[in-house]
Short mmCIF file of C-alpha atoms in Angstrom, two decimals:
data_model
loop_
_atom_site.label_atom_id
_atom_site.label_comp_id
_atom_site.label_asym_id
_atom_site.label_seq_id
_atom_site.Cartn_x
_atom_site.Cartn_y
_atom_site.Cartn_z
CA MET A 223 18.80 -36.40 -8.79
CA SER A 224 16.74 -37.38 -11.83
CA GLN A 225 15.97 -34.74 -14.47
CA GLU A 226 12.35 -35.44 -13.88
CA ASN A 227 12.64 -34.44 -10.28
CA GLN A 228 14.63 -31.39 -11.22
CA THR A 229 12.00 -29.98 -13.45
CA MET A 230 8.91 -30.66 -11.35
CA VAL A 231 8.43 -27.17 -9.88
CA ALA A 232 6.13 -25.18 -12.37
CA GLU A 233 4.85 -22.45 -9.81
CA PHE A 234 5.87 -20.97 -6.53
CA TYR A 235 3.71 -20.46 -3.43
CA PHE A 236 3.69 -17.21 -1.22
CA SER A 237 3.35 -18.84 2.08
CA ASP A 238 3.50 -15.86 4.28
CA PHE A 239 0.26 -14.15 3.31
CA PRO A 240 -2.68 -14.62 5.74
CA GLN A 241 -5.76 -16.36 4.55
CA PHE A 242 -8.79 -14.05 3.64
CA GLU A 243 -10.94 -15.38 6.62
CA LYS A 244 -8.04 -14.82 9.03
CA GLY A 245 -7.85 -11.14 8.74
CA SER A 246 -6.12 -10.41 5.31
CA LEU A 247 -8.90 -7.91 4.69
CA LEU A 248 -7.31 -5.62 7.25
CA PHE A 249 -4.12 -5.58 5.03
CA PHE A 250 -6.04 -5.74 1.65
CA ILE A 251 -7.86 -2.34 2.03
CA PRO A 252 -4.92 -0.17 3.12
CA LEU A 253 -2.72 -1.75 0.56
CA LEU A 254 -5.31 -1.10 -2.23
CA LEU A 255 -5.85 2.53 -1.16
CA ILE A 256 -2.10 3.08 -1.20
CA TYR A 257 -1.79 1.68 -4.51
CA VAL A 258 -4.74 3.85 -6.06
CA PHE A 259 -2.93 6.88 -4.42
CA ILE A 260 0.35 6.02 -5.94
CA ILE A 261 -1.08 5.58 -9.44
CA VAL A 262 -3.32 8.70 -9.33
CA GLY A 263 -0.67 10.79 -7.56
CA ASN A 264 2.02 10.08 -10.17
CA PHE A 265 -0.32 10.17 -12.96
CA MET A 266 -1.33 13.70 -12.00
CA ILE A 267 2.44 14.78 -11.63
CA PHE A 268 3.30 13.08 -15.08
CA PHE A 269 0.42 15.05 -16.97
CA ALA A 270 0.82 18.31 -14.98
CA VAL A 271 4.37 18.59 -16.38
CA GLN A 272 3.09 17.64 -19.95
CA LEU A 273 0.28 20.17 -19.83
CA ASP A 274 1.76 23.01 -17.99
CA ALA A 275 4.12 25.25 -20.08
CA ARG A 276 5.87 26.62 -16.82
CA LEU A 277 6.99 23.08 -16.09
CA HIS A 278 8.68 22.35 -19.46
CA ASN A 279 12.13 22.36 -18.16
CA PRO A 280 14.76 19.65 -17.47
CA MET A 281 14.12 19.21 -13.84
CA TYR A 282 10.39 18.72 -14.14
CA SER A 283 10.85 16.42 -17.16
CA PHE A 284 12.87 14.11 -15.05
CA ILE A 285 10.38 14.25 -12.31
CA SER A 286 7.68 13.41 -14.78
CA PHE A 287 9.64 10.49 -16.06
CA PHE A 288 10.30 9.34 -12.49
CA SER A 289 6.70 9.42 -11.80
CA PHE A 290 5.89 7.42 -14.99
CA LEU A 291 8.39 4.71 -13.87
CA GLU A 292 6.84 4.61 -10.32
CA MET A 293 3.57 3.80 -11.69
CA TRP A 294 4.86 0.63 -13.45
CA TYR A 295 7.30 -0.10 -10.62
CA THR A 296 4.46 -0.46 -8.10
CA THR A 297 2.17 -2.28 -10.76
CA VAL A 298 4.60 -5.06 -11.05
CA THR A 299 4.19 -6.24 -7.44
CA ILE A 300 1.24 -4.70 -5.54
CA PRO A 301 -1.54 -6.19 -7.64
CA LYS A 302 -0.19 -9.60 -7.11
CA MET A 303 0.10 -8.71 -3.48
CA LEU A 304 -3.53 -7.74 -3.49
CA SER A 305 -4.55 -11.00 -5.34
CA ASN A 306 -2.55 -13.06 -2.72
CA LEU A 307 -4.54 -11.21 0.01
CA ALA A 308 -7.84 -11.96 -1.53
CA SER A 309 -7.62 -15.30 -2.91
CA LYS A 310 -6.92 -18.72 -1.50
CA GLU A 311 -4.51 -19.63 -4.16
CA LYS A 312 -1.41 -17.66 -3.46
CA THR A 313 0.75 -18.95 -6.31
CA ILE A 314 2.71 -17.51 -9.28
CA SER A 315 3.96 -19.39 -12.23
CA PHE A 316 7.79 -19.92 -12.87
CA ILE A 317 7.52 -17.63 -15.78
CA GLY A 318 5.47 -15.07 -14.02
CA CYS A 319 8.07 -15.10 -11.05
CA LEU A 320 10.95 -14.53 -13.42
CA LEU A 321 9.04 -11.59 -15.21
CA GLN A 322 8.25 -10.05 -11.86
CA MET A 323 11.80 -10.07 -10.88
CA TYR A 324 13.01 -8.73 -14.16
CA PHE A 325 10.62 -5.73 -14.54
CA PHE A 326 10.81 -5.00 -10.76
CA HIS A 327 14.49 -4.72 -10.82
CA SER A 328 14.85 -3.15 -14.33
CA LEU A 329 12.49 -0.39 -13.25
CA GLY A 330 14.30 0.02 -9.96
CA VAL A 331 17.64 0.30 -11.77
CA THR A 332 16.24 2.81 -14.08
CA GLU A 333 14.85 4.89 -11.31
CA ALA A 334 18.25 4.86 -9.62
CA LEU A 335 19.80 6.20 -12.86
CA VAL A 336 17.17 9.00 -13.16
CA LEU A 337 17.79 10.03 -9.45
CA THR A 338 21.40 10.16 -10.47
CA VAL A 339 20.78 12.28 -13.49
CA MET A 340 18.34 14.57 -11.43
CA ALA A 341 21.20 15.26 -8.93
CA ILE A 342 23.69 16.14 -11.86
CA ASP A 343 20.94 18.36 -13.20
CA ARG A 344 20.56 20.27 -10.00
CA TYR A 345 24.37 20.45 -9.58
CA ILE A 346 24.73 22.02 -13.10
CA ALA A 347 21.69 24.43 -12.37
CA ILE A 348 23.08 25.73 -9.12
CA CYS A 349 26.83 25.45 -9.59
CA HIS A 350 26.86 26.57 -13.39
CA PRO A 351 23.75 28.43 -13.84
CA LEU A 352 25.00 30.47 -16.77
CA ARG A 353 25.92 27.19 -18.75
CA TYR A 354 22.72 25.34 -17.75
CA ALA A 355 20.64 26.10 -20.70
CA THR A 356 23.40 25.14 -23.19
CA ILE A 357 24.37 22.01 -21.32
CA MET A 358 20.90 20.56 -20.32
CA THR A 359 19.19 20.83 -23.65
CA PRO A 360 15.77 18.97 -24.28
CA ARG A 361 17.60 16.54 -26.62
CA LEU A 362 20.21 15.63 -23.84
CA CYS A 363 17.32 15.24 -21.36
CA ILE A 364 15.65 12.72 -23.77
CA GLN A 365 18.94 10.94 -24.34
CA LEU A 366 19.60 10.55 -20.64
CA SER A 367 16.01 9.18 -19.94
CA VAL A 368 16.20 6.89 -22.89
CA GLY A 369 19.65 5.74 -22.00
CA SER A 370 18.77 5.15 -18.38
CA SER A 371 15.83 2.94 -19.48
CA ILE A 372 17.86 0.88 -22.04
CA PHE A 373 20.66 0.25 -19.42
CA GLY A 374 18.16 -0.65 -16.72
CA PHE A 375 16.46 -3.11 -18.81
CA LEU A 376 19.62 -4.70 -20.30
CA VAL A 377 21.64 -5.03 -17.13
CA LEU A 378 19.26 -7.46 -15.61
CA LEU A 379 18.82 -9.82 -18.58
CA PRO A 380 22.09 -11.99 -17.98
CA GLU A 381 20.85 -12.66 -14.28
CA ILE A 382 17.25 -13.53 -15.34
CA VAL A 383 18.41 -15.77 -18.11
CA TRP A 384 20.73 -17.62 -15.89
CA ILE A 385 18.11 -18.18 -13.16
CA SER A 386 15.69 -19.40 -15.78
CA THR A 387 18.16 -22.34 -16.46
CA LEU A 388 18.39 -23.43 -12.87
CA PRO A 389 16.61 -26.63 -11.66
CA PHE A 390 13.98 -26.03 -9.14
CA CYS A 391 12.98 -29.45 -7.58
CA GLY A 392 11.05 -28.32 -4.37
CA PRO A 393 10.22 -26.89 -2.10
CA ASN A 394 8.41 -24.17 -3.79
CA GLN A 395 7.42 -21.82 -0.87
CA ILE A 396 8.68 -18.19 -1.18
CA HIS A 397 9.04 -16.43 2.11
CA GLN A 398 8.63 -12.92 0.78
CA LEU A 399 5.87 -10.50 -0.32
CA PHE A 400 7.04 -10.91 -3.91
CA CYS A 401 9.44 -12.81 -6.21
CA ASP A 402 13.07 -11.56 -5.42
CA PHE A 403 16.50 -12.93 -6.20
CA GLU A 404 17.47 -14.33 -2.76
CA PRO A 405 14.21 -16.08 -1.68
CA VAL A 406 14.00 -17.69 -5.19
CA LEU A 407 17.53 -18.73 -5.49
CA ARG A 408 17.14 -20.56 -2.09
CA LEU A 409 14.78 -22.90 -3.74
CA ALA A 410 17.26 -23.90 -6.54
CA CYS A 411 18.51 -27.48 -6.40
CA THR A 412 21.96 -26.53 -7.42
CA ASP A 413 24.95 -24.28 -6.57
CA THR A 414 23.93 -20.57 -6.90
CA SER A 415 27.31 -19.13 -5.70
CA MET A 416 27.92 -17.39 -9.06
CA ILE A 417 25.10 -15.15 -8.08
CA LEU A 418 27.76 -13.49 -5.99
CA ILE A 419 29.32 -12.00 -8.99
CA GLU A 420 26.13 -10.33 -10.06
CA ASP A 421 25.74 -9.16 -6.45
CA VAL A 422 29.01 -7.48 -6.48
CA ILE A 423 28.19 -5.71 -9.70
CA HIS A 424 24.87 -4.67 -8.32
CA ALA A 425 26.53 -3.20 -5.30
CA ILE A 426 29.06 -1.28 -7.19
CA SER A 427 26.38 0.23 -9.42
CA ILE A 428 24.36 1.33 -6.31
CA LEU A 429 27.43 2.65 -4.47
CA THR A 430 28.45 4.55 -7.68
CA SER A 431 25.06 6.22 -7.86
CA VAL A 432 25.05 7.03 -4.23
CA CYS A 433 28.48 8.59 -4.40
CA ILE A 434 27.63 10.64 -7.46
CA ILE A 435 24.46 11.95 -5.92
CA THR A 436 26.21 12.58 -2.46
CA LEU A 437 29.17 14.58 -4.13
CA SER A 438 26.70 16.65 -6.25
CA TYR A 439 24.62 17.67 -3.32
CA LEU A 440 27.51 18.43 -1.15
CA ARG A 441 28.95 20.63 -3.81
CA ILE A 442 25.44 22.20 -4.12
CA ILE A 443 25.06 22.86 -0.52
CA ILE A 444 28.62 24.67 -0.47
CA VAL A 445 27.53 26.77 -3.38
CA ILE A 446 24.05 27.73 -1.83
CA LEU A 447 25.75 28.75 1.41
CA ARG A 448 27.71 31.29 -0.53
CA ILE A 449 24.70 32.84 -2.15
CA PRO A 450 24.38 36.46 -0.59
CA SER A 451 20.48 36.72 -1.15
CA GLY A 452 18.65 34.91 1.75
CA LYS A 453 15.57 34.58 -0.63
CA SER A 454 17.67 32.96 -3.40
CA ARG A 455 19.39 30.71 -0.91
CA GLN A 456 16.03 29.49 0.47
CA LYS A 457 14.58 28.88 -3.00
CA ALA A 458 17.80 26.76 -3.86
CA PHE A 459 17.40 24.73 -0.61
CA SER A 460 13.76 24.23 -1.19
CA THR A 461 14.36 23.06 -4.91
CA CYS A 462 16.78 20.37 -3.62
CA ALA A 463 15.03 19.32 -0.53
CA ALA A 464 12.47 17.21 -2.35
CA HIS A 465 15.27 15.55 -4.43
CA ILE A 466 17.35 14.72 -1.37
CA THR A 467 14.19 13.30 0.69
CA ILE A 468 13.50 10.95 -2.32
CA PHE A 469 17.15 10.04 -2.52
CA PHE A 470 17.28 8.86 1.07
CA LEU A 471 14.02 7.01 0.97
CA PHE A 472 14.93 5.17 -2.26
CA PHE A 473 18.51 4.43 -1.59
CA GLY A 474 18.17 3.95 2.08
CA SER A 475 15.46 0.92 1.46
CA VAL A 476 17.86 -0.28 -1.44
CA THR A 477 20.81 -0.46 0.96
CA LEU A 478 18.74 -2.36 3.78
CA MET A 479 17.36 -4.66 1.12
CA TYR A 480 20.39 -5.45 -1.04
CA LEU A 481 23.64 -4.28 0.50
CA ARG A 482 23.42 -6.41 3.52
CA PHE A 483 25.71 -9.29 2.18
CA SER A 484 25.85 -11.92 4.85
CA VAL A 485 23.86 -10.07 7.38
CA THR A 486 20.40 -11.71 8.02
CA PHE A 487 17.50 -10.10 9.47
CA PRO A 488 14.47 -11.60 11.33
CA PRO A 489 11.69 -12.68 8.77
CA LEU A 490 9.23 -10.02 10.03
CA LEU A 491 11.79 -7.23 9.63
CA ASP A 492 12.86 -8.58 6.34
CA LYS A 493 9.28 -8.25 5.07
CA ALA A 494 8.98 -4.71 6.55
CA ILE A 495 12.04 -3.52 4.61
CA ALA A 496 10.57 -4.99 1.44
CA LEU A 497 7.34 -3.31 2.05
CA MET A 498 9.20 -0.06 2.47
CA PHE A 499 11.15 -0.61 -0.54
CA ALA A 500 8.24 -1.58 -2.80
CA VAL A 501 5.30 0.29 -1.42
CA LEU A 502 6.01 3.00 1.09
CA ALA A 503 8.97 4.78 -0.83
CA PRO A 504 6.71 5.06 -3.93
CA LEU A 505 3.87 6.32 -1.68
CA PHE A 506 6.00 9.40 -0.55
CA ASN A 507 7.06 10.35 -4.23
CA PRO A 508 3.74 12.13 -5.18
CA ILE A 509 3.41 13.64 -1.73
CA ILE A 510 6.92 15.16 -1.57
CA TYR A 511 7.11 16.42 -5.21
CA SER A 512 3.51 18.08 -4.99
CA LEU A 513 3.37 19.35 -1.46
CA ARG A 514 6.75 20.84 -1.40
CA ASN A 515 6.70 22.52 -4.92
CA LYS A 516 4.40 25.55 -5.58
CA ASP A 517 4.49 25.39 -9.32
CA MET A 518 3.66 21.67 -9.24
CA LYS A 519 0.89 22.30 -6.72
CA ASP A 520 -0.53 25.15 -8.98
CA ALA A 521 -0.30 22.87 -12.11
CA ILE A 522 -2.08 19.89 -10.37
CA LYS A 523 -4.96 22.23 -9.04
CA LYS A 524 -5.39 23.66 -12.57
CA ILE A 525 -5.64 20.15 -14.06
CA LEU A 526 -8.20 19.21 -11.23
CA CYS A 527 -10.13 22.36 -11.61
CA SER A 528 -10.12 21.88 -15.51
CA TRP A 529 -11.84 18.51 -15.19
CA VAL A 530 -14.35 19.74 -12.52
CA PHE A 531 -15.45 22.92 -14.62
CA THR A 532 -15.08 21.70 -18.11
CA GLY A 533 -14.54 17.93 -18.14
CA GLY A 534 -10.99 18.21 -19.88
CA PRO A 535 -7.64 19.45 -19.46
CA LYS A 536 -8.12 22.62 -21.75
CA VAL A 537 -9.57 25.49 -19.83
CA LYS A 538 -10.36 29.03 -21.22
CA ASN A 539 -13.08 30.63 -19.07
CA SER A 540 -12.98 28.87 -15.75
CA PRO A 541 -12.26 29.95 -12.36
CA CYS A 542 -9.00 28.06 -12.69
CA ASN A 543 -7.42 30.78 -14.89
CA ALA A 544 -8.01 33.49 -12.33
CA GLN A 545 -5.32 32.47 -10.00
CA ASP A 546 -1.56 33.07 -10.09
CA THR A 547 -1.51 34.33 -13.72
CA GLY A 548 1.04 36.79 -12.83
CA SER A 549 3.48 33.92 -11.71
CA ILE A 550 4.10 32.66 -15.25
CA PRO A 551 7.75 33.81 -16.27
CA GLY A 552 7.67 36.05 -19.16
CA PRO A 553 10.39 37.13 -21.62
CA GLY A 554 11.50 40.18 -19.42
CA ARG A 555 11.55 38.12 -16.21
CA SER A 556 14.67 36.75 -14.72
CA HIS A 557 14.07 32.90 -14.05
CA MET A 558 17.03 31.37 -12.41
CA PRO A 559 17.40 27.54 -12.71
CA TRP A 560 17.07 26.95 -9.15
CA SER A 561 13.77 28.78 -8.92
CA ASN A 562 12.15 25.91 -10.85
#
């Protein structure tokens, strides 16, 4: 095949999106509402942690960082999906496709590492409460968050650079909701078997995170069951429930999406899994972390109340300050790590 033919593809076409006049509006409106909810919900969680002094601890710092990542993670794919639903031209440039794959997976890897760190944080808080404050220092929390980001954005670079050198000579139709490794590599006009090496590396990293998180929570459950006080035991379980739920949502969809190896799914099921991975899992993050956590709910209520009564986050003499003032831990109050 000539070099001219090998470099002719400059853009890809998302062929599986319905035309606007054929009912795409039925998908556009719900997806737009979901995206707005994800952005607003995670934005509220992020700023609630920054503005409420009660939430200035490692657990909420990681939740805040995870919410920050979720906003960008969904922004990489959902706006383009909305554009494809609303326009007749459902295309993306070759560079745009590479960037979408890079940021989508880099943010995904970073989120997986943050979830792993959160599990370790809960393990130390519940299994080694007396050493928690000396181990999980603010400096270590920043180092873990920054380190997760650096690793997440570096580990994908070799794969993206390699894909950018492949010849794409047609067809150019991507049978997926967004640019992803497998549907894009199917369009390459050369042998892509070397991607199996990267797939094995990704599988090992995913399974390592899953093993660390699983072992951490198994040990946590054993310790919790030994707590004599029923109230303390309930608080410990409540703290971990949100993390475990997010863990199953995130890694469950990751497993179905990227650890299937040679197993093939029907096209409709394949897109449903991608939708769950890229849209539905991030949708439940603000719901789980806000509805299942009293301190987070109170902080978000205060922010909303502050904006309603004063037009800003600083409130002095508003009805917002009249509630739960006695719930703020003082110097003489015992505040165990699992009660966060």
